[in-house]
PDB file of C-alpha atoms in Angstrom:
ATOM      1  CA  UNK D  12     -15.004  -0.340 -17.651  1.00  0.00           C
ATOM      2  CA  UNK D  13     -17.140   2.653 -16.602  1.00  0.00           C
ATOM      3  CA  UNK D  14     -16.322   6.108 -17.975  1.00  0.00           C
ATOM      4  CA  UNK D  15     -15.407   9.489 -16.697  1.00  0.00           C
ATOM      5  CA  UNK D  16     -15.589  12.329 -19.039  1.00  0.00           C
ATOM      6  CA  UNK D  17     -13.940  15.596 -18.340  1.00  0.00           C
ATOM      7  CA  UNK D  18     -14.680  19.109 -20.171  1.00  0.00           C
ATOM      8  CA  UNK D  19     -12.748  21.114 -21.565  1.00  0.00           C
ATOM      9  CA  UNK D  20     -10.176  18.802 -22.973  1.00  0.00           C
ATOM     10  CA  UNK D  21      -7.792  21.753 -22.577  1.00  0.00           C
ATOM     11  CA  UNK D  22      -8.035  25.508 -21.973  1.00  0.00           C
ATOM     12  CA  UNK D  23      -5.755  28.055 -22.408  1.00  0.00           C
ATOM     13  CA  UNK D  24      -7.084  31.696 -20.608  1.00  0.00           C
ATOM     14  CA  UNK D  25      -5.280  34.893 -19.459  1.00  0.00           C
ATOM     15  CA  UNK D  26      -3.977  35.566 -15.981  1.00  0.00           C
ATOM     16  CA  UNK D  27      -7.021  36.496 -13.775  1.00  0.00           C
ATOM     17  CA  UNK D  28      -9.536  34.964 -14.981  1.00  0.00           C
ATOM     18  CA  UNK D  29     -11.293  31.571 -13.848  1.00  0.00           C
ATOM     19  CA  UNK D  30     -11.829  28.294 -15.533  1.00  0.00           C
ATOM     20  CA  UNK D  31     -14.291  25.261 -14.860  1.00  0.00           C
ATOM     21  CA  UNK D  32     -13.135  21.779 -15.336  1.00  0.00           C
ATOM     22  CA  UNK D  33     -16.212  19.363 -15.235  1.00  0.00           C
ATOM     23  CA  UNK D  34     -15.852  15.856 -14.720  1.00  0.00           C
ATOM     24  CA  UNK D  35     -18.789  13.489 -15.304  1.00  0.00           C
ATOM     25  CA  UNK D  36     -19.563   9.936 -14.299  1.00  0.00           C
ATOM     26  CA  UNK D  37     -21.123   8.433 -17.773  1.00  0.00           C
ATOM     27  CA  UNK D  38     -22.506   5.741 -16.525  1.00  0.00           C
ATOM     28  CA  UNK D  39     -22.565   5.342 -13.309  1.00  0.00           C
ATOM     29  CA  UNK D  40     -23.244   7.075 -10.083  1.00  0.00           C
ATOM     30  CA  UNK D  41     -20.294   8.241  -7.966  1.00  0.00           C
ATOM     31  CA  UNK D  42     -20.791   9.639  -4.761  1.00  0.00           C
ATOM     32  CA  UNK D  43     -17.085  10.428  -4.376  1.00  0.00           C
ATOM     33  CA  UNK D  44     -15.050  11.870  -6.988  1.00  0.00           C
ATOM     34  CA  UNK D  45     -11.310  12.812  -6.413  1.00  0.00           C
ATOM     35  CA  UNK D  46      -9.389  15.787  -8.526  1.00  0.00           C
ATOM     36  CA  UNK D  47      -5.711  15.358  -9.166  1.00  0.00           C
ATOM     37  CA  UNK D  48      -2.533  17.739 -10.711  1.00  0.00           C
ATOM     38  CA  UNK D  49      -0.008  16.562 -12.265  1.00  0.00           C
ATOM     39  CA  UNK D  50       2.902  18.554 -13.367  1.00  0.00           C
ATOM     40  CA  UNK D  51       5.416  18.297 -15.727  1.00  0.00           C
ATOM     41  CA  UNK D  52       8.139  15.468 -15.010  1.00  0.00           C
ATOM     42  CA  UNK D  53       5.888  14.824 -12.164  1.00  0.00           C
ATOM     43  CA  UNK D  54       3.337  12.424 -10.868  1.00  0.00           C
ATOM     44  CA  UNK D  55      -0.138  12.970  -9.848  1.00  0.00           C
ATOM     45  CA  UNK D  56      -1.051  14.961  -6.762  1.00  0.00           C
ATOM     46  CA  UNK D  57      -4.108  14.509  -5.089  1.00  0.00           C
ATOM     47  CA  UNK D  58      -5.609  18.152  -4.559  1.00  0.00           C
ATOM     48  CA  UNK D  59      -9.219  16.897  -2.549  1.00  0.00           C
ATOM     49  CA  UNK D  60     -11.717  14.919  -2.547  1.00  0.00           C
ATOM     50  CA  UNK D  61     -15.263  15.688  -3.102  1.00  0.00           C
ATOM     51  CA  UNK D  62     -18.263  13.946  -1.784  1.00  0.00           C
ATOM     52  CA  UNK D  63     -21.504  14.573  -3.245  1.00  0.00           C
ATOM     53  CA  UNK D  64     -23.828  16.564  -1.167  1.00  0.00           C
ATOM     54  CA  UNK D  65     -21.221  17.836   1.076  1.00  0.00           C
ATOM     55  CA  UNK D  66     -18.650  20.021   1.277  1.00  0.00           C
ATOM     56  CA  UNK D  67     -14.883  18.549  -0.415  1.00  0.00           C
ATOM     57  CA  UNK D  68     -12.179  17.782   1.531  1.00  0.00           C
ATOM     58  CA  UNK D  69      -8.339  19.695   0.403  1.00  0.00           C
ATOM     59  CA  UNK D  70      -5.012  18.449   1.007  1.00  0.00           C
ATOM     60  CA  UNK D  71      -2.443  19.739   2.358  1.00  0.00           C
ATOM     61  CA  UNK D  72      -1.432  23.021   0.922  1.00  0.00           C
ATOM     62  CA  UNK D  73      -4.132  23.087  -1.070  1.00  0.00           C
ATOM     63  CA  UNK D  74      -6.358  26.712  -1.011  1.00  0.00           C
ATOM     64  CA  UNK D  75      -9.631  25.841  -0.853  1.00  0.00           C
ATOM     65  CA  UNK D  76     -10.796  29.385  -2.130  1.00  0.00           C
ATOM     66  CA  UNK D  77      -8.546  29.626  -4.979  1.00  0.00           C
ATOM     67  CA  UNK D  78      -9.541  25.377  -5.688  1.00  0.00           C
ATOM     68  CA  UNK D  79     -13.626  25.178  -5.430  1.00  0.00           C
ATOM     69  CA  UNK D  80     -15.007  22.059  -5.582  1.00  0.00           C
ATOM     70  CA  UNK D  81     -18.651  21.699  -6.393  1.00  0.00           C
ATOM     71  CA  UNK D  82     -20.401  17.960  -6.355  1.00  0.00           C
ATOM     72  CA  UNK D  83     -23.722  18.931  -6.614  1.00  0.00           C
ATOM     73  CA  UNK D  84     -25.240  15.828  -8.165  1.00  0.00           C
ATOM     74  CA  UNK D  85     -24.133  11.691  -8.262  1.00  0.00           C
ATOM     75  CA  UNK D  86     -22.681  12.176 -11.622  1.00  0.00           C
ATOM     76  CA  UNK D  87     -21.213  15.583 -11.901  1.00  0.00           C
ATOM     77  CA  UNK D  88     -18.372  17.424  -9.945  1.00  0.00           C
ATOM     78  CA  UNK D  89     -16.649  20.500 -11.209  1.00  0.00           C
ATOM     79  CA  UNK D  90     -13.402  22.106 -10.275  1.00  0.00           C
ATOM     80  CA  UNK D  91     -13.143  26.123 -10.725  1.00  0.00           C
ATOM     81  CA  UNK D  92     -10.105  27.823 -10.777  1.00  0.00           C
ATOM     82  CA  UNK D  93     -10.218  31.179  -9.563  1.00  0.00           C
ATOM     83  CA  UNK D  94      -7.760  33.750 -10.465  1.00  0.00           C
ATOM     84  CA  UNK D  95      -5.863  31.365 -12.849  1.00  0.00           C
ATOM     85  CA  UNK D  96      -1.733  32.573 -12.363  1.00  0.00           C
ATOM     86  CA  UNK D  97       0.826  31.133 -14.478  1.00  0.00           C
ATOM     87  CA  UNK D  98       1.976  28.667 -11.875  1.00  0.00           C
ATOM     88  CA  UNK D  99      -1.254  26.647 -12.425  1.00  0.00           C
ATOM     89  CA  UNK D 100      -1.094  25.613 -15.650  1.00  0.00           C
ATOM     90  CA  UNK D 101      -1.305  22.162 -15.367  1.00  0.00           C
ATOM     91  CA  UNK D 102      -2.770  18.680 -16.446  1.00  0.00           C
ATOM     92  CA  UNK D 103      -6.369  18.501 -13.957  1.00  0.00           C
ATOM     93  CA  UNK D 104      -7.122  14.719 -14.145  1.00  0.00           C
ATOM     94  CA  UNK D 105     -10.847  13.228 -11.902  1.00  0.00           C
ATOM     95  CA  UNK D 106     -11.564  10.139 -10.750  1.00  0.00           C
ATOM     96  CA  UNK D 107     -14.487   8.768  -9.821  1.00  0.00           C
ATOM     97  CA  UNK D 108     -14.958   5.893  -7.256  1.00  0.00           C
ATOM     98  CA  UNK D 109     -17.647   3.060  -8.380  1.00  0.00           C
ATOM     99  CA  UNK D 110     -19.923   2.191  -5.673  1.00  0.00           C
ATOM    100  CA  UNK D 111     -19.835  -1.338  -6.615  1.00  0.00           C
ATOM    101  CA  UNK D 112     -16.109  -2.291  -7.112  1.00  0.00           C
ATOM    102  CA  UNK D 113     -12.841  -1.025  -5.225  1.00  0.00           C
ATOM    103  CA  UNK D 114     -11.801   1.126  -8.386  1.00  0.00           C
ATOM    104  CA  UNK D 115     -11.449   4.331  -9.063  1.00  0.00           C
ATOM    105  CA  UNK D 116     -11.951   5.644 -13.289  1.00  0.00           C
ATOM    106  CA  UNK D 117      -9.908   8.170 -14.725  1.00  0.00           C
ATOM    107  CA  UNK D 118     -11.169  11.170 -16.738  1.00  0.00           C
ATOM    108  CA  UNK D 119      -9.200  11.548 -19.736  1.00  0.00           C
ATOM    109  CA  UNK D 120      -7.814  14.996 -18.286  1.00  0.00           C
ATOM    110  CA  UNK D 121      -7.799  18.615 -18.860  1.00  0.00           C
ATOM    111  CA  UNK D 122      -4.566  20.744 -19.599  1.00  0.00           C
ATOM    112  CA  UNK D 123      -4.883  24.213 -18.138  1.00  0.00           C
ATOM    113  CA  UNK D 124      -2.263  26.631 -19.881  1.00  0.00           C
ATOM    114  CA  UNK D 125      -2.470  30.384 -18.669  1.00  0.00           C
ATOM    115  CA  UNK D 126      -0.839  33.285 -20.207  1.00  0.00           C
TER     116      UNK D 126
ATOM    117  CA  UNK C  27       9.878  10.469   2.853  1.00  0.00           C
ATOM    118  CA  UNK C  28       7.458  10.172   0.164  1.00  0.00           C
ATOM    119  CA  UNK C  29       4.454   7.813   0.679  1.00  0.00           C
ATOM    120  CA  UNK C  30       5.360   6.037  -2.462  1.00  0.00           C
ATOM    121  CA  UNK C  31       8.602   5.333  -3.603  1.00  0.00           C
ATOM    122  CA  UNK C  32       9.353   3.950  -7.367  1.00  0.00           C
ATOM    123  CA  UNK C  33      12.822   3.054  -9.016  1.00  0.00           C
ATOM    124  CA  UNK C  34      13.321   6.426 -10.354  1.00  0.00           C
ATOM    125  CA  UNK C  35      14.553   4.918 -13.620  1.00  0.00           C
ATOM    126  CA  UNK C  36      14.206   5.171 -16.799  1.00  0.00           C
ATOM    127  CA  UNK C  37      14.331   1.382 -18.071  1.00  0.00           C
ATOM    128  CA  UNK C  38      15.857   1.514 -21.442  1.00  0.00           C
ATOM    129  CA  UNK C  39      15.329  -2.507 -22.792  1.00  0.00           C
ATOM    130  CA  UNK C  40      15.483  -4.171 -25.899  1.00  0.00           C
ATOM    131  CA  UNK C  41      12.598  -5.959 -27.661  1.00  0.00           C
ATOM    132  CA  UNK C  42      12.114  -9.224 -25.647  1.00  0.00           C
ATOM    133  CA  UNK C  43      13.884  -8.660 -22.706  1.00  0.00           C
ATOM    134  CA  UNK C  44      12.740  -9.109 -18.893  1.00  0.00           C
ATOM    135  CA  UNK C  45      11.932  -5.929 -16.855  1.00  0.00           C
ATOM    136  CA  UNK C  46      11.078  -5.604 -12.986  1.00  0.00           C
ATOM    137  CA  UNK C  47       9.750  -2.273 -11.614  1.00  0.00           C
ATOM    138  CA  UNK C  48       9.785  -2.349  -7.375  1.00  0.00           C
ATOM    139  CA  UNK C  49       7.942   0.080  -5.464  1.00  0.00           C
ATOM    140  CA  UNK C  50       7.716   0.393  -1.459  1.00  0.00           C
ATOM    141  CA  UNK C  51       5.048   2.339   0.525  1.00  0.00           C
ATOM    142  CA  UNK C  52       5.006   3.534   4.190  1.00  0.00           C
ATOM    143  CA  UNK C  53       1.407   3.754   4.947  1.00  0.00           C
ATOM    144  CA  UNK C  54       0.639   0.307   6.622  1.00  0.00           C
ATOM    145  CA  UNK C  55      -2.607   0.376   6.390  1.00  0.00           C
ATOM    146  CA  UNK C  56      -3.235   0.607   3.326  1.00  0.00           C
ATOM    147  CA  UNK C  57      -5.816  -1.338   1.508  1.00  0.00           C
ATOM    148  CA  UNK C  58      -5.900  -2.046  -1.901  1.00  0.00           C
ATOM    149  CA  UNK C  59      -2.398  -1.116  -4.405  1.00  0.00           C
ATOM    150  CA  UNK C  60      -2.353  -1.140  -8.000  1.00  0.00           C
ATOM    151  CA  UNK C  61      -0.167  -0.626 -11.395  1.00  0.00           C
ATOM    152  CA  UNK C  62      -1.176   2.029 -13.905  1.00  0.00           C
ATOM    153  CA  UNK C  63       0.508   3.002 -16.869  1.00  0.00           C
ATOM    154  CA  UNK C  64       0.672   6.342 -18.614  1.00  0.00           C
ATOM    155  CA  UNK C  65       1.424   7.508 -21.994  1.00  0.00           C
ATOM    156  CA  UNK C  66       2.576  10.699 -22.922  1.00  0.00           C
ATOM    157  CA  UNK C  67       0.136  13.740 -22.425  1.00  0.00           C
ATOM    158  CA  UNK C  68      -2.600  11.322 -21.609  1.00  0.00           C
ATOM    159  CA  UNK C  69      -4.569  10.148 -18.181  1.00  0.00           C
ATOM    160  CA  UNK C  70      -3.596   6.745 -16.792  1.00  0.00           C
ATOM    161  CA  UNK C  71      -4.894   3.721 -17.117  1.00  0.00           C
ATOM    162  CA  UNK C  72      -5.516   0.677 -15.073  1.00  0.00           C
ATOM    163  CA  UNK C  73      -2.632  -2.219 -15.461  1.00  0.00           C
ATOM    164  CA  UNK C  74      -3.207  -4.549 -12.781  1.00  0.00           C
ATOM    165  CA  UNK C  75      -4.373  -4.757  -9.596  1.00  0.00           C
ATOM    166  CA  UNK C  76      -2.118  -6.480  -7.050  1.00  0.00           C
ATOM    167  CA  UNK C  77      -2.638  -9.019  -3.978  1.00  0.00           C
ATOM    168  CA  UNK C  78      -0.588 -10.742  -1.766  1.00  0.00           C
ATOM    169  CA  UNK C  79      -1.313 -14.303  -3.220  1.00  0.00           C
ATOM    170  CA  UNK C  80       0.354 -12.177  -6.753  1.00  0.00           C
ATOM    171  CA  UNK C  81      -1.399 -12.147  -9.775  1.00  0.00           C
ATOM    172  CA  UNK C  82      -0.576 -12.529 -13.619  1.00  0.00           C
ATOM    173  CA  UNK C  83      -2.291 -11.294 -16.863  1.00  0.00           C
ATOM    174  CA  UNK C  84      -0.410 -12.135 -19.533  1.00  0.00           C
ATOM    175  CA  UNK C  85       3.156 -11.070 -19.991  1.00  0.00           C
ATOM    176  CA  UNK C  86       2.926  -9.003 -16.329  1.00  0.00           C
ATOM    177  CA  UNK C  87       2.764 -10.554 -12.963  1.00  0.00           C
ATOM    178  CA  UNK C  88       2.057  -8.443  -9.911  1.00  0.00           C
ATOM    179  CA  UNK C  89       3.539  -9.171  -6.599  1.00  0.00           C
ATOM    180  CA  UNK C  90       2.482  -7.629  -3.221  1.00  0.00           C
ATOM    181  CA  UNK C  91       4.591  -8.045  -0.098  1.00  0.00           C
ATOM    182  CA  UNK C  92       2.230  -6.221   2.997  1.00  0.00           C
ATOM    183  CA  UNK C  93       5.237  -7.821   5.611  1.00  0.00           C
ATOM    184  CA  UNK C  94       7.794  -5.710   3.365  1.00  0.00           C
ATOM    185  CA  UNK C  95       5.736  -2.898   2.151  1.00  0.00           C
ATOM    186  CA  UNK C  96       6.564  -3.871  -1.345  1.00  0.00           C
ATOM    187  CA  UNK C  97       4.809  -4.223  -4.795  1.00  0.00           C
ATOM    188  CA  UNK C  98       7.032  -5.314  -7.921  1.00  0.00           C
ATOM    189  CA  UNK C  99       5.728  -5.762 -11.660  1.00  0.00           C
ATOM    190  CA  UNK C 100       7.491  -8.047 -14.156  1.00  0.00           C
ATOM    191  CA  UNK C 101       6.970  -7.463 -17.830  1.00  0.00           C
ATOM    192  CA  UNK C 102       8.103 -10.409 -19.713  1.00  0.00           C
ATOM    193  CA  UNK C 103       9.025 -10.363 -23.444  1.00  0.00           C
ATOM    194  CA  UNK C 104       8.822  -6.629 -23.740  1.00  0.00           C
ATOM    195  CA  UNK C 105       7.004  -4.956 -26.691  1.00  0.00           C
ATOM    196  CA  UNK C 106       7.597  -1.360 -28.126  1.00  0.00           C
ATOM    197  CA  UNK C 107       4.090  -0.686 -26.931  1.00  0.00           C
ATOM    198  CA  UNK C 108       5.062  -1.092 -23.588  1.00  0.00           C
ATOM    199  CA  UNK C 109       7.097   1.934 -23.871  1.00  0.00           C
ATOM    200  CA  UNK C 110       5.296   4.352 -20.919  1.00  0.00           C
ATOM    201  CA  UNK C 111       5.473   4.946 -17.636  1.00  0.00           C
ATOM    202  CA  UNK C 112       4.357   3.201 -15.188  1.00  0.00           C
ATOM    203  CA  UNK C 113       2.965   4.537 -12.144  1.00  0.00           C
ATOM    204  CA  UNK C 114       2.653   2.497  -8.270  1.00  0.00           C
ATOM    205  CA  UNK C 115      -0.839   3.027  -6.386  1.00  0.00           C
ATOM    206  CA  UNK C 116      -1.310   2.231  -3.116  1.00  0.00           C
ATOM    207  CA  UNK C 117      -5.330   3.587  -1.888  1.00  0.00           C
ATOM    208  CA  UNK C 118      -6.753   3.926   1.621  1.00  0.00           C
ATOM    209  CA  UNK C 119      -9.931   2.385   3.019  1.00  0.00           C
ATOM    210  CA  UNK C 120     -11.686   6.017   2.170  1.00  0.00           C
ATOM    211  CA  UNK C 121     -10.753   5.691  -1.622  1.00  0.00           C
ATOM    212  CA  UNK C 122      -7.827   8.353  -1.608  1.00  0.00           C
ATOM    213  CA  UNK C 123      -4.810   7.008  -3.975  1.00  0.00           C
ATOM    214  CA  UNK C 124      -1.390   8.046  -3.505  1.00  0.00           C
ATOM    215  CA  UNK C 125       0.827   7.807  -7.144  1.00  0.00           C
ATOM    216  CA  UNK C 126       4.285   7.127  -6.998  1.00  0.00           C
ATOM    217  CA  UNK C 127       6.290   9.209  -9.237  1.00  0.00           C
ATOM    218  CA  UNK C 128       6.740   6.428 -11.769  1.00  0.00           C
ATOM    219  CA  UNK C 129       9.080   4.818 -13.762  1.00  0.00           C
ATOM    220  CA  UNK C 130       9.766   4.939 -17.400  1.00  0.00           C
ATOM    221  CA  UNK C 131      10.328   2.328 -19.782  1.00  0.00           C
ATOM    222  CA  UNK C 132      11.471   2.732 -22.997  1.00  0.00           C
ATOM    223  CA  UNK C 133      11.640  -0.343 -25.643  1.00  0.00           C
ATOM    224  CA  UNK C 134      13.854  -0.275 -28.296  1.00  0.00           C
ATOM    225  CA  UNK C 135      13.939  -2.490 -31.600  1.00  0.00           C
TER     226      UNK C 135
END
């Protein structure tokens, strides 16, 4: 199957700052890409969708200005967050949709810890 | 009520035995609906996909009632490396998937 990379692997800043997650389409081009959050004990949450070329689209309950979403080329979306808290340390998890086929590829995830 | 609803579980079975997983969704038009399973700590991975007419790949057969709104998985002779959970995906048209909160399975020797 195709494959979606994700960098950093994991991350683990102090309260304030902000962190980048990239997630990359390895061999393939994907003009939508989708960013997830999964808790603890929990299953994964959609948080938007972003679409290459334009701006993403957030769920609901989702800030936008705290979540940005940049997709600024057919293989590469990144996910900054700004003013990392506590309360979103998390596991970040992409996935990017294959033109070709009806599925969707999993990064392999990034675990955001913040002190 | 969530979107997509899994037996809460967990499934602890012995080596060998027979385990069903059901899942319902309330979106009716949804389009496509599909079984991933996740280890520990990691990012999930494709099982199956499912269809109406059911499909089988190996030791799991997927089942997909639209009428019902209902998606089962059977996992015959059960190994210890089934042990994960398993998560229900139903998808829209537009390519958003909605996760069920999954199901874990444990199998013991």
């Amino acid at each position: 199957g195709a494959v979606v990379s994700q960098h950093p692997s994991w991350v683990i800043c102090k309260s304030g700052t902000s962190v980048k997650i990239e997630c990359r389409s390895l061999d393939f081009q994907a003009t939508t890409m989708f960013w997830y959050r999964q808790f603890p004990k929990q299953s994964l949450m959609l948080m938007a969708t972003s679409n290459e070329g334009s701006k993403a689209t957030y769920e609901q309950g989702v800030e936008k200005d705290k979540f940005l979403i940049n997709h600024a080329s057919l293989t590469l979306s990144t996910l900054t967050v700004t003013s990392a808290h506590p309360e979103d340390s998390s596991f970040y998890i992409c996935s990017a949709k294959e033109p070709n086929y009806n599925e969707q590829f999993f990064g392999p995830g990034t675990r955001l810890t913040v002190l | 009520r969530k979107e997509v609803e899994q037996d809460p579980g967990p499934f602890n079975v012995p080596e060998g035995a027979t385990v069903a997983f059901n899942c319902t969704y309330s979106n009716s038009a949804s389009q496509s609906f599909f079984w991933y399973r996740q280890d520990c700590r990691k990012e999930p991975k494709l099982l199956m996909s499912v269809y109406s007419s059911g499909n089988e790949d190996g030791r799991f057969t997927a089942q997909l009632n639209r009428a019902s709104q209902y998606i089962s998985l059977l996992i015959r002779d059960s190994k210890l490396s089934d042990s994960a959970t398993y998560l229900c995906v139903v998808r829209s048209n537009a390519g958003k998937s909605t996760f069920g909160d999954g199901t874990t399975l444990t199998v013991k020797p």
